[in-house]
Amino acid sequence: MLLFDVYSIQQINITKAKGSYVWDETGQKYLDMYGGHAVISIGHLHDHWQKTLKDQLDKIAFYSNSIIIRLQEELAQKLGEVSGKEDYSLFLCNSGAEANENALKLASFHTGRKKVVTFTGAFHGRTSLAVAATDNPAIVAPVNYTGDIIRLPFNDEQALTECFAKHGPEICAVIIEGIQGVGGIYEAECSFLQSIRTLCDQHGSVYIADTVQCGYGRSGSFFSHDAAGVNADIYTMAKGMGNGFPVAGIAIAPEFVAKKGMLGTTFGGNHLACVAAIAVLDVIQQENLIENARTLGQYIINKLKSYPEVKSVRGRGLMIGFEMNEPFTKTLKSYLLSKCRIFTGEAKNNTIRLLPSLALTREEADQFFAAFDSLIYNLICKILCLPTMLSIFQH
Ligand SMILES: Cc1ncc(COP(=O)(O)O)c(C=O)c1O
């Protein structure tokens, strides 16, 4: 059987990882400034995470949600503590799309309504309603299409207010990323999130914060939406939650009433997933990783802004996007990988995305900048046709 060929992949076979580094099968070392799409939150194979998972494997790996799983309660308790949402409750599932599906479904059960407000540039996943809410027609199959999605311009308060004035009683939920990831690292303005809160309160709609990519401390606060000083009704979480072990969840405000069977999953909240997620929160607390994301992120952002070759820098904490001026736009990301052995990500409009582990050190950030400097220097030399200075491109 062959693999179903849907991914654009780098021809690199990673066989080993530790902290902010990965190695390929030839032993070549790479600095990981991307964390496998923002998944690596506390560093590859963190000792505590690894030991916790190994210890759990000596006990039990999985049983379904038909028995007591004390680890789920422990995770919920700890998540409430670290996120500051102690009075919320937790439903566990397996992926970001599944978290958003469950959030939207719960909002619809709660309100009895169907219409979902979502925004230009949004990415919420690839399943049924999550993909319908995503702003990318290329990944919406005919079966996913629904007339219940209302797409508004991102950060446009007037359009939002007018939409609620027109459709208020029909609006089930507003779903929004605090910082758009796939869309190119664009922040939702605090006043915009506050308006969503106010309008949802006025019209009995549910405010869903998609924190799948921007959450779990990455922005320098636990949920990036926290910067606006208002609570969402539901927070969806995934990527950084398990540091690579698949686990996701939704944190649900106290006004929602659980009914037996209204949500459910076979794998969600299994023993291994819970210990992985608990270990991540332990490390986030013990190593002050949210603070590190805030300060180191600011350091990287400030430094990027100092380059004349950099056109724009966006983001917060260790969720950073930047665009280069011509002639660097198209080449930089691939050269960072092929010449400097640094993984980065991309987003719309040739944006380079940096989503490293929250445990990235200043030295590792400086290693990135040393490579960045030499790359820019060599590209300039190449453009000016100075072959002797091009040694970096010759191997
Ligand atoms: C903001 C956001 N929501 C949802 C998802 C979907 O998550 P998953 O790929 O785990 O289904 C993603 C994935 O990139 C995301 O960035």
Coordinates of C-alpha atoms and ligand atoms in Angstrom, one line a residue:
M1 CA 0.0 0.0 0.0
L2 CA 1.3 3.5 -0.8
L3 CA 0.6 6.6 1.2
F4 CA -2.2 8.9 0.0
D5 CA -0.2 11.7 -1.3
V6 CA -1.7 14.9 0.2
Y7 CA 1.2 16.5 1.9
S8 CA 3.9 18.8 0.4
I9 CA 6.9 17.3 2.3
Q10 CA 10.6 18.1 2.7
Q11 CA 12.8 15.2 1.8
I12 CA 14.1 14.9 5.3
N13 CA 13.7 11.8 7.6
I14 CA 13.9 13.0 11.2
T15 CA 15.0 10.1 13.5
K16 CA 16.0 11.8 16.7
A17 CA 14.9 14.9 18.7
K18 CA 15.8 16.7 21.9
G19 CA 14.8 20.2 23.2
S20 CA 14.9 22.6 20.3
Y21 CA 16.8 20.3 18.0
V22 CA 16.1 17.4 15.6
W23 CA 18.5 15.1 13.7
D24 CA 18.0 13.4 10.4
E25 CA 19.0 9.8 9.5
T26 CA 22.5 10.9 8.4
G27 CA 23.1 12.6 11.8
Q28 CA 22.6 16.1 10.5
K29 CA 21.4 18.4 13.3
Y30 CA 18.6 21.1 12.7
L31 CA 17.4 23.9 14.9
D32 CA 13.6 23.6 15.2
M33 CA 12.0 27.0 15.1
Y34 CA 8.7 25.5 14.0
G35 CA 7.9 22.8 16.5
G36 CA 6.0 20.7 14.0
H37 CA 3.2 23.2 13.4
A38 CA 3.4 24.7 17.0
V39 CA 2.9 21.3 18.6
I40 CA 6.2 21.1 20.5
S41 CA 5.5 23.3 23.5
I42 CA 8.0 22.2 26.2
G43 CA 10.8 20.9 23.9
H44 CA 11.2 17.6 22.1
L45 CA 11.4 14.7 24.4
H46 CA 11.5 16.7 27.6
D47 CA 12.8 14.4 30.4
H48 CA 9.8 14.9 32.7
W49 CA 7.3 14.3 29.8
Q50 CA 9.2 11.3 28.6
K51 CA 9.5 9.7 32.0
T52 CA 5.8 10.3 32.8
L53 CA 4.7 8.6 29.6
K54 CA 7.1 5.7 30.1
D55 CA 5.9 5.2 33.7
Q56 CA 2.3 5.3 32.5
L57 CA 3.1 2.6 29.9
D58 CA 4.0 0.3 32.7
K59 CA 0.5 0.7 34.1
I60 CA -2.2 1.2 31.5
A61 CA -2.3 2.9 28.1
F62 CA -5.9 3.1 27.3
Y63 CA -9.4 2.4 28.5
S64 CA -12.5 4.0 27.1
N65 CA -14.7 6.7 28.7
S66 CA -17.0 4.1 30.3
I67 CA -14.9 3.9 33.5
I68 CA -13.4 6.4 36.0
I69 CA -10.2 8.0 34.6
R70 CA -8.8 9.9 37.6
L71 CA -6.1 11.3 35.4
Q72 CA -8.8 13.3 33.5
E73 CA -9.8 14.9 36.8
E74 CA -6.2 15.6 37.6
L75 CA -5.7 17.2 34.2
A76 CA -8.8 19.3 34.5
Q77 CA -7.8 20.5 38.0
K78 CA -4.3 21.5 36.8
L79 CA -5.5 23.1 33.6
G80 CA -7.9 25.2 35.6
E81 CA -5.1 26.3 37.9
V82 CA -2.6 27.1 35.1
S83 CA -5.1 28.8 32.8
G84 CA -6.9 30.7 35.5
K85 CA -10.3 29.3 34.3
E86 CA -10.9 27.3 37.5
D87 CA -14.7 27.3 37.2
Y88 CA -14.7 26.0 33.6
S89 CA -15.1 22.3 32.9
L90 CA -13.1 20.1 30.5
F91 CA -14.2 17.8 27.7
L92 CA -11.3 15.9 26.1
C93 CA -10.9 14.8 22.5
N94 CA -8.0 14.2 20.0
S95 CA -7.4 17.1 17.6
G96 CA -7.9 20.7 17.0
A97 CA -10.6 20.2 14.4
E98 CA -12.4 17.9 16.8
A99 CA -12.2 20.4 19.6
N100 CA -13.8 23.1 17.3
E101 CA -16.5 20.7 16.1
N102 CA -17.4 19.9 19.7
A103 CA -17.4 23.6 20.7
L104 CA -19.7 24.5 17.8
K105 CA -21.9 21.5 18.5
L106 CA -22.2 22.4 22.2
A107 CA -22.9 26.1 21.3
S108 CA -25.7 24.9 19.1
F109 CA -27.2 22.5 21.7
H110 CA -27.0 25.4 24.2
T111 CA -28.6 28.1 22.0
G112 CA -30.8 25.9 19.8
R113 CA -29.4 28.0 16.9
K114 CA -27.4 27.3 13.7
K115 CA -25.6 30.4 12.4
V116 CA -21.9 30.7 13.0
V117 CA -19.9 33.9 12.6
T118 CA -16.4 33.4 11.4
F119 CA -13.7 35.7 9.8
T120 CA -11.6 36.2 6.8
G121 CA -8.2 34.4 7.1
A122 CA -9.6 32.0 9.7
F123 CA -8.4 28.4 10.0
H124 CA -10.4 26.1 12.3
G125 CA -9.6 22.6 10.9
R126 CA -10.6 20.2 8.2
T127 CA -13.6 18.4 9.4
S128 CA -17.3 19.1 8.7
L129 CA -18.3 22.5 10.4
A130 CA -14.7 23.4 11.3
V131 CA -13.7 23.4 7.6
A132 CA -16.9 25.2 6.6
A133 CA -15.8 27.9 9.1
T134 CA -12.3 28.0 7.6
D135 CA -11.6 30.7 5.0
N136 CA -10.2 28.4 2.3
P137 CA -12.6 27.2 -0.4
A138 CA -10.0 24.8 -1.7
I139 CA -10.4 22.5 1.3
V140 CA -14.2 22.7 1.7
A141 CA -15.8 19.7 -0.1
P142 CA -19.3 20.1 -1.4
V143 CA -20.5 18.0 1.6
N144 CA -19.0 20.4 4.0
Y145 CA -20.7 23.4 2.6
T146 CA -23.4 25.0 4.7
G147 CA -25.4 28.2 4.4
D148 CA -25.1 28.7 8.1
I149 CA -21.7 30.3 8.0
I150 CA -21.5 34.0 8.1
R151 CA -18.0 35.2 7.2
L152 CA -17.0 38.8 8.2
P153 CA -13.9 40.8 7.7
F154 CA -11.4 40.2 10.5
N155 CA -11.2 43.0 13.1
D156 CA -14.1 44.9 11.5
E157 CA -16.2 46.0 14.4
Q158 CA -18.8 47.8 12.3
A159 CA -19.4 44.7 10.2
L160 CA -19.7 42.6 13.4
T161 CA -22.2 45.1 14.9
E162 CA -24.3 45.2 11.7
C163 CA -24.3 41.5 11.5
F164 CA -25.7 41.1 15.0
A165 CA -28.2 43.8 14.3
K166 CA -29.5 41.8 11.3
H167 CA -29.1 38.2 12.4
G168 CA -28.7 38.4 16.3
P169 CA -31.5 36.0 17.3
E170 CA -30.1 33.4 14.8
I171 CA -26.5 33.5 15.8
C172 CA -25.4 30.4 17.6
A173 CA -21.7 31.3 18.0
V174 CA -18.8 33.5 17.0
I175 CA -15.5 31.6 16.6
I176 CA -12.2 33.4 16.4
E177 CA -8.5 32.7 16.7
G178 CA -6.8 35.2 19.1
I179 CA -3.9 35.2 16.6
Q180 CA -4.5 33.8 13.2
G181 CA -1.9 31.2 12.5
V182 CA -2.4 29.6 9.0
G183 CA -3.9 33.0 7.9
G184 CA -0.5 34.7 8.4
I185 CA 0.0 35.6 12.1
Y186 CA -2.6 38.4 12.4
E187 CA -3.7 39.4 15.9
A188 CA -7.4 40.0 16.8
E189 CA -7.6 43.4 18.3
C190 CA -8.5 43.6 22.0
S191 CA -11.4 45.9 21.3
F192 CA -12.7 43.5 18.6
L193 CA -12.7 40.6 21.1
Q194 CA -14.4 42.8 23.7
S195 CA -17.1 43.7 21.1
I196 CA -17.6 40.0 20.4
R197 CA -18.1 39.4 24.2
T198 CA -20.5 42.3 24.5
L199 CA -22.6 41.3 21.4
C200 CA -22.7 37.6 22.3
D201 CA -24.0 38.7 25.8
Q202 CA -26.6 41.0 24.3
H203 CA -27.8 38.4 21.8
G204 CA -27.4 35.1 23.8
S205 CA -24.7 33.8 21.4
V206 CA -21.6 31.8 22.4
Y207 CA -18.1 33.3 22.1
I208 CA -15.7 30.4 21.1
A209 CA -12.0 31.1 21.4
D210 CA -10.0 28.9 19.0
T211 CA -6.7 28.7 20.9
V212 CA -5.5 25.5 19.1
Q213 CA -2.4 27.3 17.7
C214 CA -2.2 30.5 19.7
G215 CA -3.0 29.0 23.1
Y216 CA -1.2 27.1 25.8
G217 CA 1.2 29.9 26.7
R218 CA 2.5 30.5 23.2
S219 CA 1.5 34.1 23.1
G220 CA 2.9 35.0 26.5
S221 CA -0.4 34.5 28.3
F222 CA -2.1 31.1 28.7
F223 CA -4.8 31.9 26.1
S224 CA -3.9 34.6 23.6
H225 CA -7.5 35.9 23.9
D226 CA -6.8 36.7 27.6
A227 CA -5.0 39.9 26.4
A228 CA -8.5 41.5 25.8
G229 CA -9.5 41.1 29.5
V230 CA -12.7 39.2 28.7
N231 CA -13.6 35.6 29.0
A232 CA -14.8 33.4 26.1
D233 CA -17.5 30.9 26.7
I234 CA -15.5 28.0 25.2
Y235 CA -11.8 27.7 24.6
T236 CA -10.6 25.1 22.2
M237 CA -7.1 23.6 22.7
A238 CA -4.9 21.1 20.9
K239 CA -1.4 21.4 19.4
G240 CA 0.8 22.4 22.4
M241 CA -1.3 20.5 24.9
G242 CA 0.5 17.2 24.6
N243 CA 3.9 18.2 23.2
G244 CA 3.4 15.8 20.4
F245 CA 1.1 13.2 22.0
P246 CA -2.3 13.7 20.3
V247 CA -4.6 15.3 22.8
A248 CA -7.1 18.1 22.6
G249 CA -9.9 19.6 24.6
I250 CA -12.5 22.3 25.2
A251 CA -12.7 24.4 28.4
I252 CA -16.4 25.1 28.9
A253 CA -17.8 28.0 31.0
P254 CA -20.1 27.2 34.0
E255 CA -23.4 28.2 32.3
F256 CA -23.3 25.2 30.0
V257 CA -25.2 22.2 31.3
A258 CA -23.8 18.7 30.5
K259 CA -26.3 16.0 29.4
K260 CA -25.3 12.4 29.2
G261 CA -24.3 11.5 25.6
M262 CA -24.4 15.1 24.2
L263 CA -20.6 14.9 23.4
G264 CA -18.4 11.8 23.2
T265 CA -15.3 10.1 21.8
T266 CA -13.6 6.8 22.0
F267 CA -10.0 7.8 22.3
G268 CA -10.4 11.3 23.9
G269 CA -8.9 11.6 27.4
N270 CA -7.2 8.2 27.4
H271 CA -4.6 7.5 30.1
L272 CA -1.5 8.2 28.0
A273 CA -3.0 11.4 26.6
C274 CA -3.8 12.7 30.1
V275 CA -0.3 12.1 31.5
A276 CA 1.2 13.8 28.5
A277 CA -1.0 16.8 29.0
I278 CA -0.3 16.9 32.8
A279 CA 3.4 16.7 32.2
V280 CA 3.2 19.6 29.8
L281 CA 1.4 21.8 32.4
D282 CA 4.0 20.7 35.1
V283 CA 6.8 21.9 32.9
I284 CA 5.1 25.1 31.8
Q285 CA 4.7 25.9 35.5
Q286 CA 8.1 24.7 36.8
E287 CA 10.1 26.3 34.0
N288 CA 8.1 29.6 33.8
L289 CA 7.6 28.9 30.1
I290 CA 4.8 31.5 29.6
E291 CA 7.1 34.2 30.9
N292 CA 9.9 32.8 28.6
A293 CA 7.5 32.9 25.6
R294 CA 6.7 36.5 26.4
T295 CA 10.2 37.9 27.0
L296 CA 12.1 35.8 24.4
G297 CA 9.3 36.4 21.9
Q298 CA 9.7 40.2 22.4
Y299 CA 13.4 39.9 21.9
I300 CA 13.0 38.0 18.6
I301 CA 10.3 40.4 17.4
N302 CA 12.4 43.5 18.3
K303 CA 15.5 42.0 16.6
L304 CA 13.6 41.1 13.4
K305 CA 12.2 44.7 13.3
S306 CA 15.8 46.0 13.2
Y307 CA 16.6 44.5 9.8
P308 CA 16.0 46.7 6.7
E309 CA 15.5 43.5 4.7
V310 CA 12.5 42.6 6.8
K311 CA 9.3 44.2 5.5
S312 CA 6.9 43.5 8.5
V313 CA 6.9 41.5 11.7
R314 CA 3.7 40.3 13.4
G315 CA 2.6 38.3 16.4
R316 CA 3.1 38.0 20.1
G317 CA 5.2 35.8 22.3
L318 CA 6.7 32.8 20.4
M319 CA 4.0 33.0 17.7
I320 CA 5.8 35.2 15.2
G321 CA 5.3 35.9 11.5
F322 CA 7.5 38.1 9.3
E323 CA 7.7 39.1 5.6
M324 CA 10.9 39.9 3.8
N325 CA 11.4 42.7 1.2
E326 CA 12.3 41.7 -2.3
P327 CA 14.4 39.9 -3.4
F328 CA 14.4 37.7 -0.3
T329 CA 10.7 36.8 -0.2
K330 CA 10.6 33.5 -2.0
T331 CA 14.0 32.0 -1.2
L332 CA 14.5 32.7 2.5
K333 CA 12.5 29.8 4.1
S334 CA 13.9 27.1 1.8
Y335 CA 17.5 28.5 2.3
L336 CA 17.0 28.5 6.1
L337 CA 16.3 24.8 5.8
S338 CA 18.8 23.7 3.1
K339 CA 21.7 26.0 4.0
C340 CA 21.3 26.8 7.7
R341 CA 19.5 23.6 8.8
I342 CA 16.7 25.6 10.5
F343 CA 13.1 24.6 10.4
T344 CA 10.6 27.4 10.0
G345 CA 7.0 27.5 8.8
E346 CA 5.1 29.5 6.2
A347 CA 1.8 31.2 5.9
K348 CA -0.1 33.3 3.3
N349 CA 1.8 36.0 1.4
N350 CA 5.2 34.5 1.9
T351 CA 5.0 35.0 5.6
I352 CA 7.6 33.0 7.5
R353 CA 6.2 31.6 10.7
L354 CA 8.3 31.0 13.9
L355 CA 6.6 28.7 16.3
P356 CA 9.4 27.2 18.4
S357 CA 9.2 25.4 21.7
L358 CA 8.3 27.7 24.6
A359 CA 11.5 26.5 26.2
L360 CA 13.6 28.0 23.4
T361 CA 16.7 29.7 24.9
R362 CA 18.3 33.0 24.1
E363 CA 21.3 31.2 22.8
E364 CA 19.1 29.2 20.4
A365 CA 17.4 32.4 19.3
D366 CA 20.8 34.0 18.7
Q367 CA 21.8 30.9 16.7
F368 CA 18.8 31.6 14.5
F369 CA 19.9 35.2 14.0
A370 CA 23.5 34.3 13.3
A371 CA 22.2 32.0 10.5
F372 CA 19.8 34.7 9.3
D373 CA 22.6 37.3 9.1
S374 CA 24.8 35.0 7.1
L375 CA 22.0 34.1 4.8
I376 CA 21.1 37.7 4.1
Y377 CA 24.7 38.5 3.5
N378 CA 25.2 35.6 1.1
L379 CA 22.0 36.3 -0.7
I380 CA 23.1 39.9 -1.2
C381 CA 26.5 38.7 -2.5
K382 CA 24.7 36.3 -4.8
I383 CA 22.6 39.1 -6.2
L384 CA 25.7 41.2 -6.7
C385 CA 27.4 38.3 -8.4
L386 CA 30.3 37.9 -5.9
P387 CA 31.0 34.2 -6.4
T388 CA 33.9 34.0 -3.9
M389 CA 31.6 34.9 -1.1
L390 CA 29.2 32.2 -2.0
S391 CA 30.8 29.3 -0.3
I392 CA 27.6 28.6 1.7
F393 CA 25.8 27.9 -1.5
Q394 CA 28.4 25.5 -2.9
H395 CA 27.6 22.5 -0.8
Ligands
LIG1 C1 -6.3 27.7 14.8 C2 -6.4 26.3 14.4 N1 -7.6 25.6 14.7 C3 -7.7 24.3 14.4 C4 -6.7 23.6 13.8 C5 -6.9 22.2 13.4 O1 -6.2 21.4 14.3 P1 -5.9 19.8 13.9 O2 -5.0 19.9 12.7 O3 -5.3 19.3 15.2 O4 -7.2 19.2 13.6 C6 -5.5 24.3 13.5 C7 -4.4 23.5 12.8 O5 -3.5 24.1 12.3 C8 -5.3 25.6 13.8 O6 -4.2 26.3 13.6

